[in-house]
PDB file of C-alpha atoms and ligand atoms in Angstrom:
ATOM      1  CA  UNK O1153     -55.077 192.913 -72.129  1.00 95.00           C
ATOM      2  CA  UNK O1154     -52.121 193.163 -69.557  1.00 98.00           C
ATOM      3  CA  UNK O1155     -53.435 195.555 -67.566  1.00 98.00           C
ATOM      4  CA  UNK O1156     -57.160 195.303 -67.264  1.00 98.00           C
ATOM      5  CA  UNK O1157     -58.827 197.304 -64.123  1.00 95.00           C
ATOM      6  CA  UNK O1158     -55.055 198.604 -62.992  1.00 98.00           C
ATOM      7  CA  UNK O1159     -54.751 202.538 -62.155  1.00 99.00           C
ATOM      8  CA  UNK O1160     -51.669 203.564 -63.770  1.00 99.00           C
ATOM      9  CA  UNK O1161     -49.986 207.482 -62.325  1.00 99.00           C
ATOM     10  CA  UNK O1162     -47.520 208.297 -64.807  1.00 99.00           C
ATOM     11  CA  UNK O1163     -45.766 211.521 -64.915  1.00 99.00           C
ATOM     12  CA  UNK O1164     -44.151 213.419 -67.449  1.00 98.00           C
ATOM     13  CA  UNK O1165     -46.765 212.383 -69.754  1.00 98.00           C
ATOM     14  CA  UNK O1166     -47.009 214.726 -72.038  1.00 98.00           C
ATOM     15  CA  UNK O1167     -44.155 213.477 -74.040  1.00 97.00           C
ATOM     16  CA  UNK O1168     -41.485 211.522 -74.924  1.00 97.00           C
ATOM     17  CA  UNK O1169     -41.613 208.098 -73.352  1.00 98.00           C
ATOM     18  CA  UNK O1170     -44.170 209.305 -70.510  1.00 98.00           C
ATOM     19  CA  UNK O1171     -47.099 209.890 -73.626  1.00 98.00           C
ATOM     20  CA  UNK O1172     -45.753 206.549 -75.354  1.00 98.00           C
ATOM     21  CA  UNK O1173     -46.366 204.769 -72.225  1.00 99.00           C
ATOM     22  CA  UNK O1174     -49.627 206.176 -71.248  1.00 99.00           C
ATOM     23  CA  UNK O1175     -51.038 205.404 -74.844  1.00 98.00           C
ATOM     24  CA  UNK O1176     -49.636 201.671 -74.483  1.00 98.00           C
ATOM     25  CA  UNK O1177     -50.940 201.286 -71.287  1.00 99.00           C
ATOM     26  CA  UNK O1178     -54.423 202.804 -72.324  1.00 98.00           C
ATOM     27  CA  UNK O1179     -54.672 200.615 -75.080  1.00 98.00           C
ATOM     28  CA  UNK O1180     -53.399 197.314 -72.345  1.00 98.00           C
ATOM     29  CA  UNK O1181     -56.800 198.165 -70.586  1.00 98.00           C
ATOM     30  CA  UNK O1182     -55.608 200.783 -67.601  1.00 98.00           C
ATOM     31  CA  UNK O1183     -57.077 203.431 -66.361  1.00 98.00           C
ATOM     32  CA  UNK O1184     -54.374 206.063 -66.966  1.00 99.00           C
ATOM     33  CA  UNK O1185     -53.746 209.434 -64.967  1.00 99.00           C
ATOM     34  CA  UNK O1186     -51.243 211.629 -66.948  1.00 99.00           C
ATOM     35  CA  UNK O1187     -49.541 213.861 -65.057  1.00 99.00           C
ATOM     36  CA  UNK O1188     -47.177 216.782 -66.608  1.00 99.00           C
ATOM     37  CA  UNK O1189     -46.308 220.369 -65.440  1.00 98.00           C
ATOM     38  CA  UNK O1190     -47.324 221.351 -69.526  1.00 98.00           C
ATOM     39  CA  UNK O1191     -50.852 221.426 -69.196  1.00 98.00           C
ATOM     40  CA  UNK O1192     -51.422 221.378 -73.439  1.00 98.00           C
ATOM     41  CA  UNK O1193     -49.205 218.154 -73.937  1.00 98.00           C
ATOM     42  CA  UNK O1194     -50.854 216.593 -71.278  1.00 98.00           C
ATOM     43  CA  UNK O1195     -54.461 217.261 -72.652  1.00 98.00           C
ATOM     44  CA  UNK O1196     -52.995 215.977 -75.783  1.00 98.00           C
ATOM     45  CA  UNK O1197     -51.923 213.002 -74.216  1.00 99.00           C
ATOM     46  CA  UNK O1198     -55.212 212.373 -72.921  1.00 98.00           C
ATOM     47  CA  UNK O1199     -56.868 213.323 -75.759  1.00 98.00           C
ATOM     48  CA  UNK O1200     -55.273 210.425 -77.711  1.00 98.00           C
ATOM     49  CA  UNK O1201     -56.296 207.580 -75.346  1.00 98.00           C
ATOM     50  CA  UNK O1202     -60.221 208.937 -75.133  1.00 98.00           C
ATOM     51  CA  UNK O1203     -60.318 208.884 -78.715  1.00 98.00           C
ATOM     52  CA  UNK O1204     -59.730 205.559 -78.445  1.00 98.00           C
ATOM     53  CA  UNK O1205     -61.948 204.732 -76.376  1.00 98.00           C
ATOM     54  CA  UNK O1206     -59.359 204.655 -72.983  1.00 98.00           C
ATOM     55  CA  UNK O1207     -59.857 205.777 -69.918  1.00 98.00           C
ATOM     56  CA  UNK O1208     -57.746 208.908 -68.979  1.00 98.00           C
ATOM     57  CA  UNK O1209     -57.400 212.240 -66.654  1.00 99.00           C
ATOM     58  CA  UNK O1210     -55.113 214.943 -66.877  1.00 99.00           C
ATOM     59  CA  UNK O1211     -53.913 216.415 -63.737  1.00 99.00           C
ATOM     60  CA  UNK O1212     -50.931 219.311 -63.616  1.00 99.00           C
ATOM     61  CA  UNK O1213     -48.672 218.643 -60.795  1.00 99.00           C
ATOM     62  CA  UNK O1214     -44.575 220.075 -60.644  1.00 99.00           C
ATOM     63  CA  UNK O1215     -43.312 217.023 -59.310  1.00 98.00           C
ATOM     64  CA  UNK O1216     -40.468 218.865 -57.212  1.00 99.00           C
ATOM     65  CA  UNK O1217     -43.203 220.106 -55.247  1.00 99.00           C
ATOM     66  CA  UNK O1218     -44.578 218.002 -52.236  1.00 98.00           C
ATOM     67  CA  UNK O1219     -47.821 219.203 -51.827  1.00 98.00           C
ATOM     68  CA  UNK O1220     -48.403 218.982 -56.165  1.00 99.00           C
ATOM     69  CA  UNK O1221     -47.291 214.963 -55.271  1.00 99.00           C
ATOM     70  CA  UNK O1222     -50.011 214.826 -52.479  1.00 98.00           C
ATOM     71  CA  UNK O1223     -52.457 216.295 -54.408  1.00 99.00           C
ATOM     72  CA  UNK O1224     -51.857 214.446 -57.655  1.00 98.00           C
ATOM     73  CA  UNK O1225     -52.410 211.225 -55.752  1.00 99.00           C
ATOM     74  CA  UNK O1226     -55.433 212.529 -53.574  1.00 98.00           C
ATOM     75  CA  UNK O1227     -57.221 213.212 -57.678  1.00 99.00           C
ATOM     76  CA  UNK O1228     -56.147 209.685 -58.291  1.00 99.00           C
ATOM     77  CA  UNK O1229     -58.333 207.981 -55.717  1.00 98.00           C
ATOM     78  CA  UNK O1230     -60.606 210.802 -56.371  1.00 98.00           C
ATOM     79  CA  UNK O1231     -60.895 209.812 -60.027  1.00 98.00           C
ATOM     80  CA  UNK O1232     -59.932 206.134 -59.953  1.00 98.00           C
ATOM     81  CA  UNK O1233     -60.383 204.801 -56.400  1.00 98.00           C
ATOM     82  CA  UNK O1234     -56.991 203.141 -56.263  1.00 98.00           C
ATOM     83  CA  UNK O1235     -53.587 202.761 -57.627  1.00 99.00           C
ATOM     84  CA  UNK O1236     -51.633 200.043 -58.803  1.00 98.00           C
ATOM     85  CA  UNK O1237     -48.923 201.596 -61.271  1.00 99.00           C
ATOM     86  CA  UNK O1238     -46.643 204.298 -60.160  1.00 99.00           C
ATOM     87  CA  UNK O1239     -44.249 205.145 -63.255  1.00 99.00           C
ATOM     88  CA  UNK O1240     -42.293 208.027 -62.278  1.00 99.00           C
ATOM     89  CA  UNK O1241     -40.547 208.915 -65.093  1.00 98.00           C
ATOM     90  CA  UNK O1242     -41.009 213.133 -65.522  1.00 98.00           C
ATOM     91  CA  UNK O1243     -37.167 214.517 -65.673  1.00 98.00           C
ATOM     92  CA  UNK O1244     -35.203 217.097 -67.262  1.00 97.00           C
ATOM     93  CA  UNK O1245     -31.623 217.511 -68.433  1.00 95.00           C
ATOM     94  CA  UNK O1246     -30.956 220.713 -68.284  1.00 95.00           C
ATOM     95  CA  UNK O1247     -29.287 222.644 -71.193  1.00 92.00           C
ATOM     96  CA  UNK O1248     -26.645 224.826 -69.015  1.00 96.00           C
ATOM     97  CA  UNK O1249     -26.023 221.097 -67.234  1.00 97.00           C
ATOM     98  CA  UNK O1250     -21.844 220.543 -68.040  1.00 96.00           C
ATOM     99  CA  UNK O1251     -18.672 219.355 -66.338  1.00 97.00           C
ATOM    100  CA  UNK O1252     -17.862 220.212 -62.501  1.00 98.00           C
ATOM    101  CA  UNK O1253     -16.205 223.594 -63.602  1.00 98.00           C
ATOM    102  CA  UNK O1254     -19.172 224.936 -65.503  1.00 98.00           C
ATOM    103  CA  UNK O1255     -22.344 223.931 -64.074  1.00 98.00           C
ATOM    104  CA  UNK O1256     -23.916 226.637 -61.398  1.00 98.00           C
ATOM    105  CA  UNK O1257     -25.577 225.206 -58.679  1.00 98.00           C
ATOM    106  CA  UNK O1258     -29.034 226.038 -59.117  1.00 98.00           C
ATOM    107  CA  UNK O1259     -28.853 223.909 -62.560  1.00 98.00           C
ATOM    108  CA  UNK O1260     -27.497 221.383 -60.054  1.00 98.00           C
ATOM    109  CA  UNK O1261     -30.417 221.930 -57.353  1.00 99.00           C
ATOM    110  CA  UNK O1262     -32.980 222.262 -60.038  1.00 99.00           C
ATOM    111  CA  UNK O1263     -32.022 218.805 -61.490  1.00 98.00           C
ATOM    112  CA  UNK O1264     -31.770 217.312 -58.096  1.00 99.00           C
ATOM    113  CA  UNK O1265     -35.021 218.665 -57.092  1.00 99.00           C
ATOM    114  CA  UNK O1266     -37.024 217.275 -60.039  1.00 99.00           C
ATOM    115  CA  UNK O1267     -34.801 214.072 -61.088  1.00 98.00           C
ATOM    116  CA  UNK O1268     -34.534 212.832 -57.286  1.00 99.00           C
ATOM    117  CA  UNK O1269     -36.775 214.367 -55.073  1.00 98.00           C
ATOM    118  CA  UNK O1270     -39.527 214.057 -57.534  1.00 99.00           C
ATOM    119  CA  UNK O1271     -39.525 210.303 -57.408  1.00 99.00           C
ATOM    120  CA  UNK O1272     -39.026 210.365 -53.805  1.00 99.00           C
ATOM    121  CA  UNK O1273     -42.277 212.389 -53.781  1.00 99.00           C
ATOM    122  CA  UNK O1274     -43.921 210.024 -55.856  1.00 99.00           C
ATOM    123  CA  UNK O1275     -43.472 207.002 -54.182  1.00 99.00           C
ATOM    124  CA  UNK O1276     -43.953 208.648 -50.622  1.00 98.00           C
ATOM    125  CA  UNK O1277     -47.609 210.010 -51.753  1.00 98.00           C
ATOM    126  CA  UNK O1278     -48.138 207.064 -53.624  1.00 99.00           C
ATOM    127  CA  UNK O1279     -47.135 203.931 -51.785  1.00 98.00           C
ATOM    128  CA  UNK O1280     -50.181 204.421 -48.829  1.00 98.00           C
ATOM    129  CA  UNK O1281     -52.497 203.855 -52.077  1.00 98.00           C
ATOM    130  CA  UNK O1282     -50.842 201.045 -53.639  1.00 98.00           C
ATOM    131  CA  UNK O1283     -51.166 199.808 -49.783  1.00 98.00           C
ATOM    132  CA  UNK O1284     -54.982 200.061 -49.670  1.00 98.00           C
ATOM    133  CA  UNK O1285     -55.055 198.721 -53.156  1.00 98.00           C
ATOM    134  CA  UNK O1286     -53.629 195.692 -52.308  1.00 98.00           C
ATOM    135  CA  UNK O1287     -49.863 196.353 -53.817  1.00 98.00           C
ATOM    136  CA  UNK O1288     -48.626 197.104 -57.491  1.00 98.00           C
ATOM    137  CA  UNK O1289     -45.587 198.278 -59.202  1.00 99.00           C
ATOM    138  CA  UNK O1290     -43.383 201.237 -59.418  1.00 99.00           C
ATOM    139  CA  UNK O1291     -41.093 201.962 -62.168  1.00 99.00           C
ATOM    140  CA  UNK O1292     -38.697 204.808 -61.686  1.00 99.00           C
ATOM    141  CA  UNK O1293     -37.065 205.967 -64.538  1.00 98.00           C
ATOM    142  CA  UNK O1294     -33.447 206.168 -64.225  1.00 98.00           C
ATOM    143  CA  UNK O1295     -30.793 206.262 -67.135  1.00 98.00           C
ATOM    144  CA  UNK O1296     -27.526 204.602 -68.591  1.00 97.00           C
ATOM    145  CA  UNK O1297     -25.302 207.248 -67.505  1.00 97.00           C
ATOM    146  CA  UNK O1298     -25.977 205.665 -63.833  1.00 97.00           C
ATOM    147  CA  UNK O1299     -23.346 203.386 -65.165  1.00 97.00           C
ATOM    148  CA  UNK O1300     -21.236 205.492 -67.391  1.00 94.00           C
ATOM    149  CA  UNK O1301     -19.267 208.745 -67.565  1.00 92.00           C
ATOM    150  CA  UNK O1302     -20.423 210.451 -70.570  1.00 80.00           C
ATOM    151  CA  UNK O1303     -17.804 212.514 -72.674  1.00 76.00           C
ATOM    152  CA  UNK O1304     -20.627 215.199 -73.502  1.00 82.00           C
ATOM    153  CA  UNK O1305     -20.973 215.950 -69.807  1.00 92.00           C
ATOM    154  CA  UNK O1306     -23.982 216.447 -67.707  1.00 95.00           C
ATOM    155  CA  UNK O1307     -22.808 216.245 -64.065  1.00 98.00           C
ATOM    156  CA  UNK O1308     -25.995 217.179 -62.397  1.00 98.00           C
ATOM    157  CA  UNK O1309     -28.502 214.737 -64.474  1.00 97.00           C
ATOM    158  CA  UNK O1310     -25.766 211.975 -64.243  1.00 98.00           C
ATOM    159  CA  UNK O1311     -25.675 212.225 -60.425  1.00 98.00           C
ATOM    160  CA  UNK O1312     -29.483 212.520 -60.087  1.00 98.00           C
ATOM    161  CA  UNK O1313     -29.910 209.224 -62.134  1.00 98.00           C
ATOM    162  CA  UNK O1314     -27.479 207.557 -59.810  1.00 98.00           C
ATOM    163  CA  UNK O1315     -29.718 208.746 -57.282  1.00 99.00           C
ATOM    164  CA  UNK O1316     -32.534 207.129 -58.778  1.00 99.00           C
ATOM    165  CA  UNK O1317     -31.097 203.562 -58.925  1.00 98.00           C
ATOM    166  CA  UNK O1318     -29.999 203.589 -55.231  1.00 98.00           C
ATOM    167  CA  UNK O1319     -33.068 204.566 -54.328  1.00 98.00           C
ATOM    168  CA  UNK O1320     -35.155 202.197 -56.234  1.00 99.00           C
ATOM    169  CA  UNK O1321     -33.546 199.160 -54.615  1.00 98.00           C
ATOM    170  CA  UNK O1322     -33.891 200.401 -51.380  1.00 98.00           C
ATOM    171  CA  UNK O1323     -37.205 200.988 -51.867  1.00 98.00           C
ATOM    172  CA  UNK O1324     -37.675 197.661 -53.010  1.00 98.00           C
ATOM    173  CA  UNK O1325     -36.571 196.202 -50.142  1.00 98.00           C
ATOM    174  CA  UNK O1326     -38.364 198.087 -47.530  1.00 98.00           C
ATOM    175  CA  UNK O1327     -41.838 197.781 -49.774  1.00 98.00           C
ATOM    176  CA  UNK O1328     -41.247 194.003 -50.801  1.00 98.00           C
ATOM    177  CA  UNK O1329     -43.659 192.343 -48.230  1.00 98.00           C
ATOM    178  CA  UNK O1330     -46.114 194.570 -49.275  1.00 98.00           C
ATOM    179  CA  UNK O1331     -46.998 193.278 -52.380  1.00 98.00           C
ATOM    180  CA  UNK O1332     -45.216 196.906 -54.246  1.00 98.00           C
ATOM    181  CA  UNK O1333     -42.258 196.001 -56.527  1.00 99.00           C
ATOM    182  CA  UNK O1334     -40.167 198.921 -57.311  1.00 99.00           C
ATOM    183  CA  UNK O1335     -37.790 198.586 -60.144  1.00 99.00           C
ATOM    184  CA  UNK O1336     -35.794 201.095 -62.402  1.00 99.00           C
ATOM    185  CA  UNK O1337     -35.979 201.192 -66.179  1.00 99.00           C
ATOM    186  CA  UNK O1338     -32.868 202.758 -67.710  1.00 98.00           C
ATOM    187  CA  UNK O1339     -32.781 204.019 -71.208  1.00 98.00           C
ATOM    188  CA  UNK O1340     -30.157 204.467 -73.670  1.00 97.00           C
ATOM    189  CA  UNK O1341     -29.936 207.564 -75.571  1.00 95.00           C
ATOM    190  CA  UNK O1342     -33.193 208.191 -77.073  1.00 96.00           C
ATOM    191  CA  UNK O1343     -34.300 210.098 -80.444  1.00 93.00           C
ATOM    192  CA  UNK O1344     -36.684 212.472 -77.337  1.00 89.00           C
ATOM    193  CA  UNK O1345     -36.969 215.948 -77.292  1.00 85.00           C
ATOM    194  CA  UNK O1346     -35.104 215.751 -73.454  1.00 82.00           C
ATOM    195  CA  UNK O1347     -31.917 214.446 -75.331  1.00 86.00           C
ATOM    196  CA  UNK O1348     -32.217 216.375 -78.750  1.00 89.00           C
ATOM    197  CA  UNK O1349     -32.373 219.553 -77.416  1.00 85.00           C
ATOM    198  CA  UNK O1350     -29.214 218.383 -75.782  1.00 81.00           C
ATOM    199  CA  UNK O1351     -27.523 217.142 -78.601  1.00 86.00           C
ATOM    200  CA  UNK O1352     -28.166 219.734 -80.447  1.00 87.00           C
ATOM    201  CA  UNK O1353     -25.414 219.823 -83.001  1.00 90.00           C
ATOM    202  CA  UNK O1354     -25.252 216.668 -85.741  1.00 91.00           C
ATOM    203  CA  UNK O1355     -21.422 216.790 -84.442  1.00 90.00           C
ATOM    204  CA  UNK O1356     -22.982 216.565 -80.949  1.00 86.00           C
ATOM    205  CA  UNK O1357     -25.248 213.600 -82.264  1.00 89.00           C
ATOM    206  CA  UNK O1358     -22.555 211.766 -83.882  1.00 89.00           C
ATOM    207  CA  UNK O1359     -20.431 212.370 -81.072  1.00 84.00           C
ATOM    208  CA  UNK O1360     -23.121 209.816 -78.940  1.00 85.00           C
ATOM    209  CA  UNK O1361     -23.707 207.760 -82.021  1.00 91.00           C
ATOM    210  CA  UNK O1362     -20.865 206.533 -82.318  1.00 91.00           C
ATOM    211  CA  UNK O1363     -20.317 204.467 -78.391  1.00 91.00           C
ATOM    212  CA  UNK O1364     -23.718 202.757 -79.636  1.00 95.00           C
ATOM    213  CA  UNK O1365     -23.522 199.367 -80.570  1.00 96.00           C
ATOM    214  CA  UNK O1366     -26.915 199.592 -82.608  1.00 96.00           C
ATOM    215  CA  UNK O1367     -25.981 202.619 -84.213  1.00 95.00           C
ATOM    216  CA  UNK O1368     -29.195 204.291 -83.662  1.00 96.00           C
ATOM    217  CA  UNK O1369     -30.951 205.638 -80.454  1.00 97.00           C
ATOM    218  CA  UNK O1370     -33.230 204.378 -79.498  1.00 98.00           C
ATOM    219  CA  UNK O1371     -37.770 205.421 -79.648  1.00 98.00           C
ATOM    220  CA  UNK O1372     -39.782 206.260 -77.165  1.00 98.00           C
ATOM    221  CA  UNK O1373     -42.045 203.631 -77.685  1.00 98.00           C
ATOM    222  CA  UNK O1374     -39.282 200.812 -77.291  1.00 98.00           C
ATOM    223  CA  UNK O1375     -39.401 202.083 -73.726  1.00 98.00           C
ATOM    224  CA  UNK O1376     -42.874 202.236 -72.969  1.00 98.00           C
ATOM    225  CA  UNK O1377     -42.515 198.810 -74.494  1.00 98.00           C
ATOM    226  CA  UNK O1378     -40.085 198.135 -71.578  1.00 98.00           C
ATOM    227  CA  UNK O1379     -42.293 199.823 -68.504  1.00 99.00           C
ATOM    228  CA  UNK O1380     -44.918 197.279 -69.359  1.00 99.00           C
ATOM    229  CA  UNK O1381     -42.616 194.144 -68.866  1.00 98.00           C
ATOM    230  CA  UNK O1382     -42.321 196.408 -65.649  1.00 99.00           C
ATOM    231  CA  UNK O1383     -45.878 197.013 -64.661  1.00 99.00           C
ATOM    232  CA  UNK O1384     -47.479 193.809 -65.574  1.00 98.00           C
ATOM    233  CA  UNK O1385     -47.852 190.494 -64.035  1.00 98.00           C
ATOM    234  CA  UNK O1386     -45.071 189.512 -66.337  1.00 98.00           C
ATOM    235  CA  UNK O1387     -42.408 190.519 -64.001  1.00 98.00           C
ATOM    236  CA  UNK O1388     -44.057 189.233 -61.161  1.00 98.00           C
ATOM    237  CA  UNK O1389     -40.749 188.258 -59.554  1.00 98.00           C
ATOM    238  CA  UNK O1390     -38.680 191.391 -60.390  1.00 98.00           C
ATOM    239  CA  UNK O1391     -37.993 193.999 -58.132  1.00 99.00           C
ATOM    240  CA  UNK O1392     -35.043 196.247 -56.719  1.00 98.00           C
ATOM    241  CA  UNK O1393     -33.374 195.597 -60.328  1.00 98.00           C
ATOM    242  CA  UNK O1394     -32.873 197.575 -63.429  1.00 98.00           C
ATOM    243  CA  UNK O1395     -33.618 196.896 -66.405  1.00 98.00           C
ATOM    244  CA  UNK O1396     -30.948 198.702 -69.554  1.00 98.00           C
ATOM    245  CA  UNK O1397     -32.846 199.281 -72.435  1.00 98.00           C
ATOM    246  CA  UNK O1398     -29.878 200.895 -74.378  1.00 98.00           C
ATOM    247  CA  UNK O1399     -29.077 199.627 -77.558  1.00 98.00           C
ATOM    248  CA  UNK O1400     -25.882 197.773 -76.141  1.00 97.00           C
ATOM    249  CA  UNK O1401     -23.896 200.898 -75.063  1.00 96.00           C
ATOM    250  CA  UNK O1402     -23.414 199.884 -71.576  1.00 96.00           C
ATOM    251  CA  UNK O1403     -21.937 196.486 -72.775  1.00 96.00           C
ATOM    252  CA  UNK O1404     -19.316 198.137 -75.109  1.00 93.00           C
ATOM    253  CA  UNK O1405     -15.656 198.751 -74.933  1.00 88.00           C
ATOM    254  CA  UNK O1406     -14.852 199.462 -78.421  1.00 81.00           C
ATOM    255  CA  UNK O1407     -18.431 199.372 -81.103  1.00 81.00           C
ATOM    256  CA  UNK O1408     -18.082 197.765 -84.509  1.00 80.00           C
ATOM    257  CA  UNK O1409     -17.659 200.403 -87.258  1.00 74.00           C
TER     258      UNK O1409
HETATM  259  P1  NAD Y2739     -39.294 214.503 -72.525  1.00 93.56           P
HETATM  260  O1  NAD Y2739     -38.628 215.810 -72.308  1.00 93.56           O
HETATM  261  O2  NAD Y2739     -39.877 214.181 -73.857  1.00 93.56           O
HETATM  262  O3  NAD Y2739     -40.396 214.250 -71.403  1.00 93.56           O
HETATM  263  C1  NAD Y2739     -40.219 214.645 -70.061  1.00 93.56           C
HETATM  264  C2  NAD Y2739     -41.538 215.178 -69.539  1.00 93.56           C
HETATM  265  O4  NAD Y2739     -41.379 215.530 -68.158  1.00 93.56           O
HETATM  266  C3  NAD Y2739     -42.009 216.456 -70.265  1.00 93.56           C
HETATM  267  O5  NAD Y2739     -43.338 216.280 -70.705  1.00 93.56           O
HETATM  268  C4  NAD Y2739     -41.900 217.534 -69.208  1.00 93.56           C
HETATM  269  O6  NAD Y2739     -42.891 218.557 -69.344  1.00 93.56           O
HETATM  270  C5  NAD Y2739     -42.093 216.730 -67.936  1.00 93.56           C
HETATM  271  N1  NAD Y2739     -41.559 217.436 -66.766  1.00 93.56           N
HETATM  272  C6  NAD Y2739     -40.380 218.094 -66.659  1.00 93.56           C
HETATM  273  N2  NAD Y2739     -40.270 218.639 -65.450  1.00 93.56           N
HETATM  274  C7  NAD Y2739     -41.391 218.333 -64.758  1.00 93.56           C
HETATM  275  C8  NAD Y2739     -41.854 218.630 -63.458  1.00 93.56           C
HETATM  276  N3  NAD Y2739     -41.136 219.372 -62.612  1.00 93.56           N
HETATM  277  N4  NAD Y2739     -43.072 218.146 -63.085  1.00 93.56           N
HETATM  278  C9  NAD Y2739     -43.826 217.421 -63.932  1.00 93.56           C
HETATM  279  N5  NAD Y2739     -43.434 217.112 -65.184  1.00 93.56           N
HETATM  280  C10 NAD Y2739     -42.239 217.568 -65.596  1.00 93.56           C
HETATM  281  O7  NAD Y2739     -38.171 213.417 -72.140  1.00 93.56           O
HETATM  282  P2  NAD Y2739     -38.104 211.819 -72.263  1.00 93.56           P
HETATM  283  O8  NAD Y2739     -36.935 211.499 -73.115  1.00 93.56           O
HETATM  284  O9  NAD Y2739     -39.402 211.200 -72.533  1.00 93.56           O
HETATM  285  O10 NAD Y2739     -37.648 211.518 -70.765  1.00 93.56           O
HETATM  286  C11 NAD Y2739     -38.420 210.836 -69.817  1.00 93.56           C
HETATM  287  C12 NAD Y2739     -37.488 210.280 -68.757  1.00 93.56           C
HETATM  288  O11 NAD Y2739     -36.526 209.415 -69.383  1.00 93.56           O
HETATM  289  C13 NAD Y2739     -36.678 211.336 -68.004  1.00 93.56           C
HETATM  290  O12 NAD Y2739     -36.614 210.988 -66.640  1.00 93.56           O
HETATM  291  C14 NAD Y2739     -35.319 211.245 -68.651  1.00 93.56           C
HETATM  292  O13 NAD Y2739     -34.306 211.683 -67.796  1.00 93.56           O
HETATM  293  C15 NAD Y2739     -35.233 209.753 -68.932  1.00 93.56           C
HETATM  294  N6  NAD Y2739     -34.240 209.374 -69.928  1.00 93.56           N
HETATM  295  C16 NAD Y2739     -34.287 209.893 -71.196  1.00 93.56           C
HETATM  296  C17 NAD Y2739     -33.297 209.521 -72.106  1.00 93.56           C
HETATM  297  C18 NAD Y2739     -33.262 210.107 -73.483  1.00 93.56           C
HETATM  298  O14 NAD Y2739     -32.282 209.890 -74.201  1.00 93.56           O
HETATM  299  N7  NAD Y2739     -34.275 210.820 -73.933  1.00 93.56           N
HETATM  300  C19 NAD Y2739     -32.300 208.608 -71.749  1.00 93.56           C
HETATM  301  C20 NAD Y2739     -32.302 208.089 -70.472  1.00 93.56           C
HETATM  302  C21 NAD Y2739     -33.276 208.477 -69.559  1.00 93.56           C
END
């Protein structure tokens, strides 16, 4: 097991990669706390791992909100005693999220608030624990439109996951001598809810499809496949890096037919 006797925080758990990786990371031997603002996907979540014979809490936190972070992590010790695994990987796109011209600022604020300052809360709450705990990893989920432009646009979530790769490195290089390794993962274009409901059109769908070298997106679990590279011992000497899990579209110029 990869991660026997680690505390693992992950939010957005309640779906999509967050549940993938909480299951995964269950079954690697870590205590798991699940955190989601949707209470019933999160008990789900849970659910899953106890029936299995994991070790798991649900705890509703909005993870724009400050005092939801400090609480969330104050249950952790509670519950746990420590922390070792910070994935912070809740995030929405939002559906009225377009170009410059269309998109109204609170769609823009709202974005900002949970996409950035979310993981900003995270890792401020979190990184006194990982202290006492004697160090760990944090994975901050960031995207491949950090790189590219996207012709379906989404100006607000692009920016925000930007944000989140700037801010992993430099968090990684403040936190370094402490034993906490902060990296970002950054998924392609996934077959999630977050991305369907986005796509919602098979023109829309096609539309993406077709700037993927793999000609598929990509699963949930191939990520949560991903934030374990991340969170064990097996990356021991990564941090302040990315790493693309995208099905080649960020290497591409022209893909193959
Ligand atoms: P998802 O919608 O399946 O899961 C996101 C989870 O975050 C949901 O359970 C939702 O309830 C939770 N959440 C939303 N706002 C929250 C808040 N304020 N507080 C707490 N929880 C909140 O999406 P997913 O595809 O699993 O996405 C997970 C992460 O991966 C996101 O950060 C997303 O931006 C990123 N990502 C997704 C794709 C993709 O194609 N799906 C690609 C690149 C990056």
């Amino acid at each position: 097991m990869r991660l026997k006797n680690k505390v693992a925080l992950i939010t957005g758990a309640s779906s999509g990669i967050g549940r993938e990786t909480a299951l995964l990371f269950a079954k690697e031997g870590a205590k798991v706390i699940a955190v989601d603002i949707n209470t019933r996907g999160g008990k789900e979540t849970v659910k899953m791992i106890t029936a299995k014979k994991g070790d798991a809490f649900f705890y509703k936190a909005d993870i724009s909100s400050a005092d939801d972070c400090r609480k969330m992590i104050a249950y952790t010790k509670r519950k746990f005693g420590g922390l070792h695994i910070l994935f912070n990987n809740a995030g929405i796109m939002h559906s009225d999220d377009g170009d410059s011209q269309s998109t109204e600022e609170n769609v823009f604020d709202l974005t900002m608030a949970i996409n950035v300052k979310g993981v900003f809360f995270g890792c401020k709450y979190a990184i006194p624990l990982m202290r006492e705990s004697g160090g760990g990893s944090i994975i901050n989920t960031a995207s491949f439109v950090a790189h590219l432009g996207a012709a379906t646009p989404q100006i607000a979530y692009t920016a925000s996951k930007g944000a989140v790769l700037a801010m992993s490195r430099e968090l990684a290089v403040i936190h370094a001598r402490e034993n906490i390794r902060v990296n970002a993962l950054s998924p392609g274009p996934l077959r999630t809810e977050l991305l369907m409901k986005f796509l919602n059109t098979e023109e829309k769908k096609q539309r993406r499809l077709v700037h993927i070298p793999m000609g598929r997106f990509g699963e949930a679990k191939e990520m949560a496949k991903a934030a374990l590279f991340l969170a064990s011992e097996d990356s021991s000497y990564m941090t302040g890096t990315e790493f693309l899990v995208d099905g080649g579209i960020t290497a591409a110029y022209v893909t193959p037919e």
